[in-house]
Short mmCIF file of C-alpha atoms in Angstrom, two decimals:
data_model
loop_
_atom_site.label_atom_id
_atom_site.label_comp_id
_atom_site.label_asym_id
_atom_site.label_seq_id
_atom_site.Cartn_x
_atom_site.Cartn_y
_atom_site.Cartn_z
CA UNK A 1 98.30 -18.33 -43.59
CA UNK A 2 100.57 -19.87 -40.67
CA UNK A 3 100.23 -23.12 -40.49
CA UNK A 4 99.43 -22.44 -36.46
CA UNK A 5 96.78 -20.47 -37.86
CA UNK A 6 95.07 -22.93 -40.07
CA UNK A 7 95.32 -25.54 -37.34
CA UNK A 8 93.54 -23.00 -35.33
CA UNK A 9 91.19 -21.97 -37.65
CA UNK A 10 90.61 -26.46 -39.06
CA UNK A 11 89.56 -26.39 -35.00
CA UNK A 12 87.02 -23.71 -34.64
CA UNK A 13 85.19 -25.06 -37.81
CA UNK A 14 85.39 -28.41 -36.35
CA UNK A 15 83.73 -27.23 -33.09
CA UNK A 16 80.90 -25.28 -34.86
CA UNK A 17 80.20 -28.29 -36.82
CA UNK A 18 79.85 -30.63 -34.15
CA UNK A 19 77.52 -28.06 -32.75
CA UNK A 20 75.60 -28.04 -35.63
CA UNK A 21 75.86 -31.10 -35.60
CA UNK A 22 74.56 -31.71 -31.96
CA UNK A 23 71.39 -29.37 -32.57
CA UNK A 24 69.69 -31.15 -36.00
CA UNK A 25 70.23 -34.42 -34.51
CA UNK A 26 68.43 -32.92 -31.36
CA UNK A 27 65.81 -31.88 -33.30
CA UNK A 28 65.80 -35.14 -36.02
CA UNK A 29 64.89 -37.16 -32.14
CA UNK A 30 62.74 -34.51 -30.67
CA UNK A 31 60.57 -35.41 -34.02
CA UNK A 32 60.98 -38.68 -34.05
CA UNK A 33 60.01 -39.25 -30.51
CA UNK A 34 57.72 -36.71 -29.78
CA UNK A 35 54.32 -38.34 -29.14
CA UNK A 36 51.59 -36.45 -31.61
CA UNK A 37 47.99 -36.84 -31.20
CA UNK A 38 46.08 -38.30 -34.46
CA UNK A 39 41.83 -38.42 -33.80
CA UNK A 40 40.70 -41.93 -34.77
CA UNK A 41 37.35 -41.21 -34.49
CA UNK A 42 35.69 -37.32 -34.30
CA UNK A 43 32.68 -36.90 -32.43
CA UNK A 44 29.96 -38.51 -33.28
CA UNK A 45 26.47 -36.68 -32.32
CA UNK A 46 23.68 -39.93 -33.32
CA UNK A 47 19.65 -39.79 -32.94
CA UNK A 48 18.53 -43.49 -32.40
CA UNK A 49 15.13 -43.88 -34.21
CA UNK A 50 12.88 -46.55 -35.45
CA UNK A 51 11.78 -47.55 -38.44
CA UNK A 52 8.59 -44.95 -38.29
CA UNK A 53 11.26 -42.18 -37.06
CA UNK A 54 10.36 -42.31 -33.47
CA UNK A 55 12.76 -41.35 -30.72
CA UNK A 56 14.08 -44.93 -29.32
CA UNK A 57 15.53 -44.89 -26.04
CA UNK A 58 15.45 -47.31 -24.27
CA UNK A 59 18.46 -49.53 -25.94
CA UNK A 60 22.27 -49.32 -25.48
CA UNK A 61 24.16 -47.96 -27.62
CA UNK A 62 27.80 -48.73 -27.57
CA UNK A 63 30.61 -47.04 -29.63
CA UNK A 64 34.07 -49.13 -30.80
CA UNK A 65 37.21 -47.62 -32.14
CA UNK A 66 40.90 -48.40 -32.40
CA UNK A 67 43.32 -46.99 -34.54
CA UNK A 68 45.19 -49.79 -36.26
CA UNK A 69 47.80 -50.32 -36.17
CA UNK A 70 49.41 -48.38 -33.00
CA UNK A 71 46.50 -48.92 -30.62
CA UNK A 72 47.49 -52.73 -29.16
CA UNK A 73 43.51 -52.49 -28.01
CA UNK A 74 40.05 -51.86 -29.18
CA UNK A 75 37.54 -49.25 -26.67
CA UNK A 76 34.07 -49.03 -26.32
CA UNK A 77 31.77 -46.62 -24.25
CA UNK A 78 28.07 -47.76 -23.93
CA UNK A 79 26.03 -44.85 -23.43
CA UNK A 80 21.60 -44.29 -23.48
CA UNK A 81 20.07 -42.64 -25.70
CA UNK A 82 18.00 -38.80 -23.58
CA UNK A 83 14.10 -38.64 -24.03
CA UNK A 84 14.75 -37.49 -27.73
CA UNK A 85 17.23 -40.69 -29.07
CA UNK A 86 19.75 -38.34 -28.80
CA UNK A 87 23.33 -39.93 -27.72
CA UNK A 88 27.29 -37.88 -27.91
CA UNK A 89 30.06 -39.44 -27.58
CA UNK A 90 33.30 -37.95 -27.50
CA UNK A 91 36.51 -37.20 -30.14
CA UNK A 92 38.12 -40.25 -29.76
CA UNK A 93 42.56 -40.40 -30.42
CA UNK A 94 45.76 -41.56 -30.01
CA UNK A 95 49.36 -40.41 -29.48
CA UNK A 96 52.33 -42.41 -31.45
CA UNK A 97 55.61 -40.83 -31.94
CA UNK A 98 57.04 -40.90 -35.86
CA UNK A 99 58.87 -44.15 -35.07
CA UNK A 100 56.06 -45.78 -32.97
CA UNK A 101 53.92 -45.63 -35.69
CA UNK A 102 56.95 -46.59 -38.28
CA UNK A 103 57.00 -49.49 -36.42
CA UNK A 104 53.51 -50.55 -35.98
CA UNK A 105 53.01 -50.26 -40.06
CA UNK A 106 55.87 -52.20 -40.48
CA UNK A 107 54.27 -55.43 -38.14
CA UNK A 108 51.09 -54.09 -39.65
CA UNK A 109 51.08 -57.29 -41.78
CA UNK A 110 51.09 -59.59 -38.64
CA UNK A 111 49.45 -58.16 -35.73
CA UNK A 112 46.16 -56.46 -37.69
CA UNK A 113 46.01 -58.19 -40.72
CA UNK A 114 47.63 -55.59 -42.62
CA UNK A 115 44.43 -52.48 -41.61
CA UNK A 116 46.31 -49.43 -41.40
CA UNK A 117 43.35 -47.28 -40.93
CA UNK A 118 40.97 -45.97 -38.04
CA UNK A 119 38.40 -47.89 -37.03
CA UNK A 120 34.82 -47.34 -35.61
CA UNK A 121 31.59 -48.25 -35.10
CA UNK A 122 28.62 -47.63 -32.41
CA UNK A 123 26.40 -50.82 -32.16
CA UNK A 124 23.00 -50.60 -31.24
CA UNK A 125 21.49 -52.99 -28.61
CA UNK A 126 19.73 -54.26 -26.25
CA UNK A 127 16.41 -54.01 -26.62
CA UNK A 128 13.52 -56.09 -26.00
CA UNK A 129 11.66 -54.38 -28.94
CA UNK A 130 13.92 -53.34 -31.65
CA UNK A 131 17.20 -55.50 -33.42
CA UNK A 132 20.64 -55.49 -33.08
CA UNK A 133 21.97 -52.02 -35.51
CA UNK A 134 25.29 -51.26 -36.64
CA UNK A 135 26.47 -48.27 -38.44
CA UNK A 136 30.15 -47.90 -39.23
CA UNK A 137 32.43 -45.28 -39.50
CA UNK A 138 34.51 -44.61 -42.29
CA UNK A 139 37.62 -42.41 -42.15
CA UNK A 140 37.59 -38.93 -43.74
CA UNK A 141 33.37 -38.66 -43.86
CA UNK A 142 31.41 -37.53 -41.12
CA UNK A 143 30.19 -39.83 -38.94
CA UNK A 144 25.97 -41.11 -39.99
CA UNK A 145 23.96 -38.42 -37.63
CA UNK A 146 20.98 -40.89 -37.62
CA UNK A 147 20.22 -45.22 -36.28
CA UNK A 148 17.56 -46.55 -38.00
CA UNK A 149 17.18 -48.97 -35.23
CA UNK A 150 13.71 -52.13 -37.08
CA UNK A 151 11.62 -52.64 -34.81
CA UNK A 152 11.18 -56.35 -34.08
CA UNK A 153 7.71 -58.50 -34.79
#
């Protein structure tokens, strides 16, 4: 091979390498910066009953959720049970890139006391005839389907 064709071959090879490197870096950037969705708490359907199993309607049910440490603050929604004591909360999710999640994990010790898992709970409160009661969601488990509240004596 002549010297000029060698230079030409290396030039084409360098151009192809730059194109391939650019494509790889763009794909990597998209993967690291795309905000993937993660479910914090699945849909939570709960029936609120008293200690005899009768539905409780006159009570507030507040759902609390946060995905530590990606979520900077907690969230909540208040509902009242229907005639049969049922209340339904939609699934809760958060969108965050892999980069944000990585930095959040690194900073987890300072911001969230080292906690890195989703948190979810419902609180039954505000009844003159029933005690305040809490049910906690455990990650990768089905949320409790029944919340039993004790009558005040």
